[in-house]
Coordinates of C-alpha atoms and ligand atoms in Angstrom, one line a residue:
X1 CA 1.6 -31.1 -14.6
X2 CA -0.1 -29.9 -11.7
X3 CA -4.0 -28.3 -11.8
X4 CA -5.1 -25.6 -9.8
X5 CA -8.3 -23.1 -9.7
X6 CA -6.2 -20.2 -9.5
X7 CA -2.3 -19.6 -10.1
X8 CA -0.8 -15.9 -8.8
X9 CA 2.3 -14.7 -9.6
X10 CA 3.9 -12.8 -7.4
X11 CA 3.5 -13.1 -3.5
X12 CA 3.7 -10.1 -2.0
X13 CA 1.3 -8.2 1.0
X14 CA -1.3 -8.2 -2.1
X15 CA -0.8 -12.0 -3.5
X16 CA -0.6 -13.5 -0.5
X17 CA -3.9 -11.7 1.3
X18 CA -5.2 -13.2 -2.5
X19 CA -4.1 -16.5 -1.9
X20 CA -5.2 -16.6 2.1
X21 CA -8.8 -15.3 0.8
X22 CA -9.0 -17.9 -2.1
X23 CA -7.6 -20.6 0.0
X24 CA -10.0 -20.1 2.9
X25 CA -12.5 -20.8 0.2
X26 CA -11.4 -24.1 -0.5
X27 CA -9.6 -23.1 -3.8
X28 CA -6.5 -24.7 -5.3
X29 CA -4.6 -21.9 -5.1
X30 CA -0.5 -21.4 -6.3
X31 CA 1.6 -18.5 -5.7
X32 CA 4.9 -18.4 -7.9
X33 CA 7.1 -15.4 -7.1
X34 CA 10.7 -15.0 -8.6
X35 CA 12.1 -14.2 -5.2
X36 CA 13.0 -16.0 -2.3
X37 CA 10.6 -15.3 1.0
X38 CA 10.9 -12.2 3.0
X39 CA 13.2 -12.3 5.7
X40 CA 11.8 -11.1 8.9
X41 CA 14.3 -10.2 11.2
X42 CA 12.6 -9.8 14.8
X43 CA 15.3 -8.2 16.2
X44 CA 15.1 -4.6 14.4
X45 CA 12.7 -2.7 12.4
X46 CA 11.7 -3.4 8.2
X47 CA 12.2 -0.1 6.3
X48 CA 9.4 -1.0 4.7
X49 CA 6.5 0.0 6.7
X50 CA 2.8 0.8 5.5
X51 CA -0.1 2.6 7.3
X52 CA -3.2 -0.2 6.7
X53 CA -7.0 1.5 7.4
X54 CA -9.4 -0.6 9.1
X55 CA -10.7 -2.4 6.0
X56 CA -7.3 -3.7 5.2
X57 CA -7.3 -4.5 9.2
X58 CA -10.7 -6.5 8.5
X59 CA -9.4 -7.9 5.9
X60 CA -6.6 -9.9 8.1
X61 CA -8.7 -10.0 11.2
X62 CA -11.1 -12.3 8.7
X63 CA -8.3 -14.1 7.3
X64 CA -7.1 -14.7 10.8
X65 CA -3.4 -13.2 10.5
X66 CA -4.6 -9.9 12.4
X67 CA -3.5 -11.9 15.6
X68 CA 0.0 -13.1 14.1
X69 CA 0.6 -9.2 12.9
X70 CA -0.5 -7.5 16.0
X71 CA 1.5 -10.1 18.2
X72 CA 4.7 -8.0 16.6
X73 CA 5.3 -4.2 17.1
X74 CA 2.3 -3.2 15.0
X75 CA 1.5 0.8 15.9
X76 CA -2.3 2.0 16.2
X77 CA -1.8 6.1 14.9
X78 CA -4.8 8.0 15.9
X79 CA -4.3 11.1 14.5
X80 CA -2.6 12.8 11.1
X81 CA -1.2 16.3 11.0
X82 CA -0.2 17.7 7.8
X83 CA 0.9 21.0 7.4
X84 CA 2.3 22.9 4.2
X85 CA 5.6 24.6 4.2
X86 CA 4.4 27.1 1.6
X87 CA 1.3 28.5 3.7
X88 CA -0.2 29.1 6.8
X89 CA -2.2 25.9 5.6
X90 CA -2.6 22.6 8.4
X91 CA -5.2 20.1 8.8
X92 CA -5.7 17.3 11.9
X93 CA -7.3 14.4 11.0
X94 CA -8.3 12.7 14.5
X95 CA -10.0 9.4 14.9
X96 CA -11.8 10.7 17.9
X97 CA -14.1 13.1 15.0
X98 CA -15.6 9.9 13.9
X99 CA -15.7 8.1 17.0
X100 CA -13.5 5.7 16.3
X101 CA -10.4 4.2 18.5
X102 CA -7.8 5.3 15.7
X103 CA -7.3 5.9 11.9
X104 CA -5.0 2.6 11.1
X105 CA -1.8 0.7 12.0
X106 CA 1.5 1.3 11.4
X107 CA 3.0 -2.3 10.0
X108 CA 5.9 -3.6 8.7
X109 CA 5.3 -5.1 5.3
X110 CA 8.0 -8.1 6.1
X111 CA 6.1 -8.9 9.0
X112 CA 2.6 -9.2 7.4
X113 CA 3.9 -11.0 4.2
X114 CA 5.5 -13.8 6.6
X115 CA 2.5 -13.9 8.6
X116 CA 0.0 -14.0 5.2
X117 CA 2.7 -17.0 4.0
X118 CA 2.8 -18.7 7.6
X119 CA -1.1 -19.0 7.5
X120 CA -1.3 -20.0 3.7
X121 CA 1.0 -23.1 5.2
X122 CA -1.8 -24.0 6.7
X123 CA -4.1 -25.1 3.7
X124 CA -2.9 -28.1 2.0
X125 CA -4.4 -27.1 -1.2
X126 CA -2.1 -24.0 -1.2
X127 CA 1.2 -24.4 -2.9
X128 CA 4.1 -21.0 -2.9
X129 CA 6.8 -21.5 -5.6
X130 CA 9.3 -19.4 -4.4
X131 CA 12.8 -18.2 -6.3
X132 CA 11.0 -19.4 -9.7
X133 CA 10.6 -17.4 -12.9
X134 CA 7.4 -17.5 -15.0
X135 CA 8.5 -17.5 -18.8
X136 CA 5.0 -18.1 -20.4
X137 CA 1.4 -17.8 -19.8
X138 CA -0.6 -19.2 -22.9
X139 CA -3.9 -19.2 -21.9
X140 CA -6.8 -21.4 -23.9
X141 CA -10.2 -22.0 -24.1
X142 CA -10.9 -23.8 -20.7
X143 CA -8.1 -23.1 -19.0
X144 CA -4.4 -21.1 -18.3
X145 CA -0.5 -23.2 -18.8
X146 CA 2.0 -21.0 -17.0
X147 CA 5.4 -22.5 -17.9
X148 CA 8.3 -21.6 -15.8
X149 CA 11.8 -22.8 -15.0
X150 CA 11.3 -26.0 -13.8
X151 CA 7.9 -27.2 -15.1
X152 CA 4.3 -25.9 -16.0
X153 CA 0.8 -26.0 -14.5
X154 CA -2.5 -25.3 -15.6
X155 CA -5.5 -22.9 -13.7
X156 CA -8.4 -21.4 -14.7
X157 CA -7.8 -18.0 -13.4
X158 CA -4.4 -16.3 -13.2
X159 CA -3.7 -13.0 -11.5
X160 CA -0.9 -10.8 -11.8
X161 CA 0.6 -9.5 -8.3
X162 CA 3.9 -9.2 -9.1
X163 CA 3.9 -5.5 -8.4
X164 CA 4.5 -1.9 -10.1
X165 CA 7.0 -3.4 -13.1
X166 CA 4.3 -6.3 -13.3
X167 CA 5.8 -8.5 -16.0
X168 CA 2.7 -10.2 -16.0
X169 CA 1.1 -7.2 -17.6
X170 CA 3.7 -6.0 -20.3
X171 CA 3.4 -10.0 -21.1
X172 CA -0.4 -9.9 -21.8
X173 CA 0.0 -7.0 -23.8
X174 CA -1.8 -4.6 -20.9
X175 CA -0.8 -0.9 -21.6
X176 CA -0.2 1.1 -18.6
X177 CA -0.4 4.8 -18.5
X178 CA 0.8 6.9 -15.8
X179 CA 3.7 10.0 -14.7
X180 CA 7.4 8.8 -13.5
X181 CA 7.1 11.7 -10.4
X182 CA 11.2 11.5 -11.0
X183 CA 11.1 11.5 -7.3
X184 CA 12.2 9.2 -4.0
X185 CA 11.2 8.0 -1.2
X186 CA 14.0 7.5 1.5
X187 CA 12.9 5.7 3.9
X188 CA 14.8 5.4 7.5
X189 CA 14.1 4.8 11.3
X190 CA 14.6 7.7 13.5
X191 CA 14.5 8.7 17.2
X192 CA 13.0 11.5 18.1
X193 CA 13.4 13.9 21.2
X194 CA 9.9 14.3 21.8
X195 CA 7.3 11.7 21.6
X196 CA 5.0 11.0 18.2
X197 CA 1.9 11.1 20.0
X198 CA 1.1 8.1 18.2
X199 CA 0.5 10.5 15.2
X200 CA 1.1 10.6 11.7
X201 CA 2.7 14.1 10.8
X202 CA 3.6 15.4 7.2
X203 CA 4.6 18.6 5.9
X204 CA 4.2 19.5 2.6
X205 CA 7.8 20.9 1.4
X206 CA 8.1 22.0 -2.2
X207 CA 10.3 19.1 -3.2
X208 CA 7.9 16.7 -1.9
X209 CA 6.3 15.2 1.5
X210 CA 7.9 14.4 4.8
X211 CA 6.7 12.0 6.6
X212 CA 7.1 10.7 10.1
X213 CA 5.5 7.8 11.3
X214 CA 4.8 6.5 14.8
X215 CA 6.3 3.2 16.3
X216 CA 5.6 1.0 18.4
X217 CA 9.1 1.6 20.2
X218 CA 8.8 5.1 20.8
X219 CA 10.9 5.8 17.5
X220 CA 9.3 7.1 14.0
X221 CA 9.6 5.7 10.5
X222 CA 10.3 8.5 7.7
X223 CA 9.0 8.6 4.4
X224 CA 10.9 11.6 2.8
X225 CA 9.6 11.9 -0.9
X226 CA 11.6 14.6 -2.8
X227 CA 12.8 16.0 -6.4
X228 CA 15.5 13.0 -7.5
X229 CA 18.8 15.5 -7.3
X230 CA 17.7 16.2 -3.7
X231 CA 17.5 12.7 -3.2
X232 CA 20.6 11.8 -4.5
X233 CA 22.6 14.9 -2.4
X234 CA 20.7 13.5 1.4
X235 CA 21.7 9.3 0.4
X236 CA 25.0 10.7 0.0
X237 CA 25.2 12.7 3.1
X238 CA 26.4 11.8 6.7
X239 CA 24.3 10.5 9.5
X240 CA 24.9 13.8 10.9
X241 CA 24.6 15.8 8.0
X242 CA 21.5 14.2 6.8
X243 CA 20.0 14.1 10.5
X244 CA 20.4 18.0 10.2
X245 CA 18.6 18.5 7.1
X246 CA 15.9 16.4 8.5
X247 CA 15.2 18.1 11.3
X248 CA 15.6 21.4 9.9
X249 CA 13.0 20.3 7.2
X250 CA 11.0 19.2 9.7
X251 CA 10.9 22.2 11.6
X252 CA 11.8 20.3 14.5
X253 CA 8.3 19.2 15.5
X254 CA 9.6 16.4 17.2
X255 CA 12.4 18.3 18.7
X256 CA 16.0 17.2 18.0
X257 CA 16.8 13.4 16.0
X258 CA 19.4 11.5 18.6
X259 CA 19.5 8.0 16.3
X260 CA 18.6 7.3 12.8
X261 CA 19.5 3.9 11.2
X262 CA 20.7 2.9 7.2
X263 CA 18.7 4.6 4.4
X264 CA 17.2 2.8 1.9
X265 CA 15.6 4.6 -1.6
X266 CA 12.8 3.7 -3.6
X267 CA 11.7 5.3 -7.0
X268 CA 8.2 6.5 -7.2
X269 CA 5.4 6.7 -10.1
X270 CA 2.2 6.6 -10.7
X271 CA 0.8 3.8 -13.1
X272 CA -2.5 2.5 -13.9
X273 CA -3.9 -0.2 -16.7
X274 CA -6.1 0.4 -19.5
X275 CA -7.8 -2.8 -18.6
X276 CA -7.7 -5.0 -15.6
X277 CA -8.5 -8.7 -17.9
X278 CA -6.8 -10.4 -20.5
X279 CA -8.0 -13.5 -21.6
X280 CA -8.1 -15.7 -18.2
X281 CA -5.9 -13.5 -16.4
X282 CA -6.5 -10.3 -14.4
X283 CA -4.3 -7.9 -12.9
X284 CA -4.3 -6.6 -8.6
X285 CA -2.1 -4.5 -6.8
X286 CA 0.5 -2.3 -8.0
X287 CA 0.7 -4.6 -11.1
X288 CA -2.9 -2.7 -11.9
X289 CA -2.1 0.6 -10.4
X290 CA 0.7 2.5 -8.5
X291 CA 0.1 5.4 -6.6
X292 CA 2.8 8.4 -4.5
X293 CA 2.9 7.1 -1.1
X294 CA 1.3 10.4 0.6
X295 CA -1.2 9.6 1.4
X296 CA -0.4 5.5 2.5
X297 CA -3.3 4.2 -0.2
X298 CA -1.2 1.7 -2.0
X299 CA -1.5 -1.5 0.3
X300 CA -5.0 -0.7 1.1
X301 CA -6.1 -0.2 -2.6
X302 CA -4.3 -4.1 -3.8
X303 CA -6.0 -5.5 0.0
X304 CA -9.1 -4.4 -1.5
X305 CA -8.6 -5.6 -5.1
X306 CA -7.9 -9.2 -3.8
X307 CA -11.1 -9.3 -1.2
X308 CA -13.3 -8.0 -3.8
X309 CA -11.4 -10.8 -6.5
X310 CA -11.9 -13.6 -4.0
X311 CA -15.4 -12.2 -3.4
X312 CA -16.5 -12.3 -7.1
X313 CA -14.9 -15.5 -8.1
X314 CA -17.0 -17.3 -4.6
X315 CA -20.2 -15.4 -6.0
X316 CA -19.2 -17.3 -9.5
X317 CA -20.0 -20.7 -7.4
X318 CA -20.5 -23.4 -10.4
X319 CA -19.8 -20.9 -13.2
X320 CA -16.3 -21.2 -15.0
X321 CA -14.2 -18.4 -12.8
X322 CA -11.4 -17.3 -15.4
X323 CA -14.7 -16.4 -18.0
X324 CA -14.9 -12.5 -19.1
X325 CA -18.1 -12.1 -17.4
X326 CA -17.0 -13.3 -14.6
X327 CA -13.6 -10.8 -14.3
X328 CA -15.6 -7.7 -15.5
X329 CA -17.6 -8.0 -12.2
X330 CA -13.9 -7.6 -10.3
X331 CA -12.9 -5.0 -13.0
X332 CA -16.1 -2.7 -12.7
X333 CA -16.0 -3.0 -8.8
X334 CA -12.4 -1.5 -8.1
X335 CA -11.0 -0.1 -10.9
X336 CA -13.5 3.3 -10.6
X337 CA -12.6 3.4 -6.8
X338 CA -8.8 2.8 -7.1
X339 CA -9.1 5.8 -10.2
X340 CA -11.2 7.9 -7.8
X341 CA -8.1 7.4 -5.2
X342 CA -5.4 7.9 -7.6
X343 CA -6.6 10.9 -9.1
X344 CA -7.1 12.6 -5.2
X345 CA -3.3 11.6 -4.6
X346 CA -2.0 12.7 -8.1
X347 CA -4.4 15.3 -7.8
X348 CA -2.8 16.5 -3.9
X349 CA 0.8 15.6 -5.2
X350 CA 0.6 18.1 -8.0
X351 CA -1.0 21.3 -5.6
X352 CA 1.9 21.1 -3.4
X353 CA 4.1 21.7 -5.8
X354 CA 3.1 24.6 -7.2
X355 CA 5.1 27.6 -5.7
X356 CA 3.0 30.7 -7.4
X357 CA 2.0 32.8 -4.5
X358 CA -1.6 32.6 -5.1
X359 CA -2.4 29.1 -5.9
X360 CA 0.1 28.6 -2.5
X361 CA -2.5 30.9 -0.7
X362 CA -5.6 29.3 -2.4
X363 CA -4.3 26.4 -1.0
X364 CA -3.5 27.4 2.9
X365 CA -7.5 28.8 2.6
X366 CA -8.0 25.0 1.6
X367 CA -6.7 23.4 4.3
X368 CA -7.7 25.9 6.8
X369 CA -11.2 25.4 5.7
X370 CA -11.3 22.1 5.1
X371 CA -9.7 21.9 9.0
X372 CA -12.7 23.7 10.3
X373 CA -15.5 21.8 8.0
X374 CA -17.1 19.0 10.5
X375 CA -18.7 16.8 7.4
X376 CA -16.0 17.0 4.8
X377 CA -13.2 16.2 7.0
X378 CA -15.3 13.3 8.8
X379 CA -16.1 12.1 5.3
X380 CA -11.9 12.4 4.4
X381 CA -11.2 9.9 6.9
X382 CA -13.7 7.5 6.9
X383 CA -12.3 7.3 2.9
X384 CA -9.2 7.1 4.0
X385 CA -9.9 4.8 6.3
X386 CA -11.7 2.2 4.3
X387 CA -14.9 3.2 5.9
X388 CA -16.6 3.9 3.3
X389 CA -16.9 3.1 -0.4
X390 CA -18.2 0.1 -2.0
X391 CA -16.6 -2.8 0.7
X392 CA -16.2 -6.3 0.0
X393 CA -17.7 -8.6 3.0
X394 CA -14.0 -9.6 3.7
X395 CA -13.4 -5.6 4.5
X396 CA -16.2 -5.7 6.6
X397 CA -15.7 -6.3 10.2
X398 CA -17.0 -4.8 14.1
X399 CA -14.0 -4.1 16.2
X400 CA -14.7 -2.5 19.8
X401 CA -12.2 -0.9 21.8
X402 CA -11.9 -3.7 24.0
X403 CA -10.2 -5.7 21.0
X404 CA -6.8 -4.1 21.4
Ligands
FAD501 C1 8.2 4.4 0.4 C2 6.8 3.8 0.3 C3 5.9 3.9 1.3 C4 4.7 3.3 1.2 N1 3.8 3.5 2.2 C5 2.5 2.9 2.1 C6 1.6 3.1 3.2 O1 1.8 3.7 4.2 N2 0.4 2.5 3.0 C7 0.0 1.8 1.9 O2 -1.1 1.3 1.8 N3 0.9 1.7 0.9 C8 2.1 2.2 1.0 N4 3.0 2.1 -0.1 C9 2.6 1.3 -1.3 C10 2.8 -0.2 -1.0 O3 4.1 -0.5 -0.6 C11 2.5 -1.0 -2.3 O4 1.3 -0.5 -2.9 C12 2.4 -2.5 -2.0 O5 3.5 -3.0 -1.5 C13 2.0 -3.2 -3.3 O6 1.9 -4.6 -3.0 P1 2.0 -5.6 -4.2 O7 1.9 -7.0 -3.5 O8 0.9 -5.3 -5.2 O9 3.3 -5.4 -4.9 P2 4.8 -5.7 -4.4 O10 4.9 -5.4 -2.9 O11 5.7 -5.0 -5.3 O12 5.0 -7.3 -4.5 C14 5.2 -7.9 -5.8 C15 5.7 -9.3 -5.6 O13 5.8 -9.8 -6.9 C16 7.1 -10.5 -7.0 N5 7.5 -10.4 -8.4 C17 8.0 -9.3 -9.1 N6 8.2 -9.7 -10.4 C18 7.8 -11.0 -10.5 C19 7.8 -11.9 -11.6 N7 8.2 -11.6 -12.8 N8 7.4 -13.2 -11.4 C20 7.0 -13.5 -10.1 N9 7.0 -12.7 -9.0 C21 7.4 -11.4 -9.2 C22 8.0 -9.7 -6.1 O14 9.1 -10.5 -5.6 C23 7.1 -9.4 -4.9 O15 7.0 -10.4 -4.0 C24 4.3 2.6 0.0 C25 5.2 2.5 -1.0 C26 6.5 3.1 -0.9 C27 7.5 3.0 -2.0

């Protein structure tokens, strides 16, 4: 039976930066994930893409997988335009107000896990267990047994990574509470007429958000979140039927669609834990909470959870690491600011919706203002961002223009 300081299960963008973190600290880490490793096919785009702020950038620089990612087609976006379809209400976010280079990166998520894994090969006290299915996590006074098919190990410490339906958590008897949006996401490359600007744009329909996000090819990536009948009516749809409702959704900002590629769905909720700890085991990423993609948090939030995890269980030096005391620190640290972010998303998700004419003016005065308010909106993005908040030293990190 093999030993290890911390066993994760599940090894995706969140487990692995875990892992990388913990194993650059000279921990025996193990990843176990019930899938087989991402395939990362260099020849065309992952529908999967996710806008990462600089914090999550820090994050990899310090890990030392920022070169691996940006040697691919990894998109700097330096501005966001969102505009509402129900008012006259639009706000530009632009990296330039806070004198910074740009608000994030556009990646694919295949591309960082691969590079995360490629770098973990690296530490020869790091072990992935791929295609393998945990069936029991018993864990005792001084340490954790996972069992799964094909043996067991021991840890101190396990974490849960294994995502929004974390089995980990309905295992440990972890209540989550949270709103099934009964909405999707489809997701699809497109090329567009005019060029993105290298700029995030959304409008706000009253089905949902529409998002286009720059490329490093030229072409965009769309997130289009709507009301589940709508979604099921555009996946069924023709290429040239659906590329018509797009653009006219889109009130062809980016002029007329010439190319879009397959379509790919994904349900979307919003979940969070009553409690991050049970026994020697503790909860990151979606497993702990899932948030509506509109505003790109979800990555960054579970980057953040496994810096600040790393970051509490080094400061634990000769203590026992998968101790209470030791876990509250990590559960005190992030689960007020991931609530803080949820509840702005949820919070944004919900306004949008509403179609009465007054809230739908309310909120066009909203934007408009918030548009013209120098402070708030500089405060908006350096949230957003990963600027600010309470930052693990991992997130921390002084990038010049020179560096890209
Ligand atoms: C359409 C869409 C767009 C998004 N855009 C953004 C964005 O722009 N920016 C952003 O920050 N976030 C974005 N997100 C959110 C982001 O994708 C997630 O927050 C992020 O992928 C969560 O990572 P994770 O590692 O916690 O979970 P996951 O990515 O779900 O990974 C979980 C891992 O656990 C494994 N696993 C599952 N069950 C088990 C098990 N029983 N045993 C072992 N292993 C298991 C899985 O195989 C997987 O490898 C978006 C989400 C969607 C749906």
């Amino acid at each position: 039976m093999s030993e290890h300081d911390v066993v994760i299960i599940g090894a995706g963008m969140v487990g692995a930066t875990l892992a990388n973190a913990l194993a650059q600290r000279e921990y025996r880490v193990a990843i176990i994930d019930t899938n087989d490793p991402p395939v990362v096919d260099h020849s065309q785009y992952d529908l999967r893409v996710s806008a990462l702020g600089r914090a999550a950038e820090c994050v990899f620089r310090n890990l030392g997988i920022w070169p691996a990612v940006s040697a691919h087609r990894v998109s700097p976006f330096r501005k966001m335009v969102v505009w509402d379809a129900g008012s006259e209400g639009a706000i530009t976010f632009d990296a330039a107000e806070i004198g910074e280079p740009q608000l994030g990166h556009i990646v694919e998520n295949s591309l960082v896990v691969d590079a995360l894994h490629r770098q973990l090969g690296n530490y020869p006290h790091a072990d992935v267990l791929w295609a393998t299915k945990v069936e029991e996590i018993t864990p005792q006074r001084d340490s954790v047994t996972i069992g799964f098919s094909g043996g067991e190990c021991t840890a101190a410490l396990v974490v849960g990574a294994d995502g929004a339906g974390s089995w980990v958590r309905r295992h440990l008897g972890i209540g989550a509470r949270g709103t099934d949006y009964d909405q999707r996401a489809i997701v699809a490359q497109v090329q567009t007429e005019r060029s993105h600007e290298h700029t995030a744009w959304q409008r706000f329909l009253a089905t949902g958000p529409l998002a286009f996000l720059p490329l490093a090819d030229g072409s965009c990536s769309i997130v289009w979140s709507c009301d589940r009948p709508l979604a099921d009516e555009l996946m069924t749809l023709t290429d040239e039927a659906f590329i018509h409702r797009l653009e006219e959704s889109f009130e062809f900002r980016l002029g007329k669609i010439s190319a879009i590629g397959a379509r790919k769905w994904f349900p979307l909720s919003r979940s969070y834990v009553e409690r991050y700890i049970a026994g020697r085991c503790v909860l990151i990423g979606d497993a702990a909470h899932a948030v509506h993609p509109l505003a790109g948090q979800g990555a960054n939030l579970g980057i953040a959870d496994a810096a600040v995890l790393s970051e509490v269980v080094a400061g634990a030096a000769h203590k026992d690491i998968g101790t209470r005391s030791v876990l509250r620190r990590y559960e005190r640290w992030r689960k007020g600011e991931n609530m803080l972010m949820m509840n702005a998303v949820h919070g944004l998700q919900r306004l949008f919706q509403v179609q009465l004419t007054p809230i739908r003016q309310l909120r066009g005065l909203g934007l408009r203002l918030t548009d013209a308010s120098g402070p708030l909106k500089q405060l908006i993005i350096r949230r957003a961002m990963g600027l600010d908040g309470d930052l693990p030293e991992l997130a921390k990190c002084s990038i010049s223009i020179a560096d890209y």
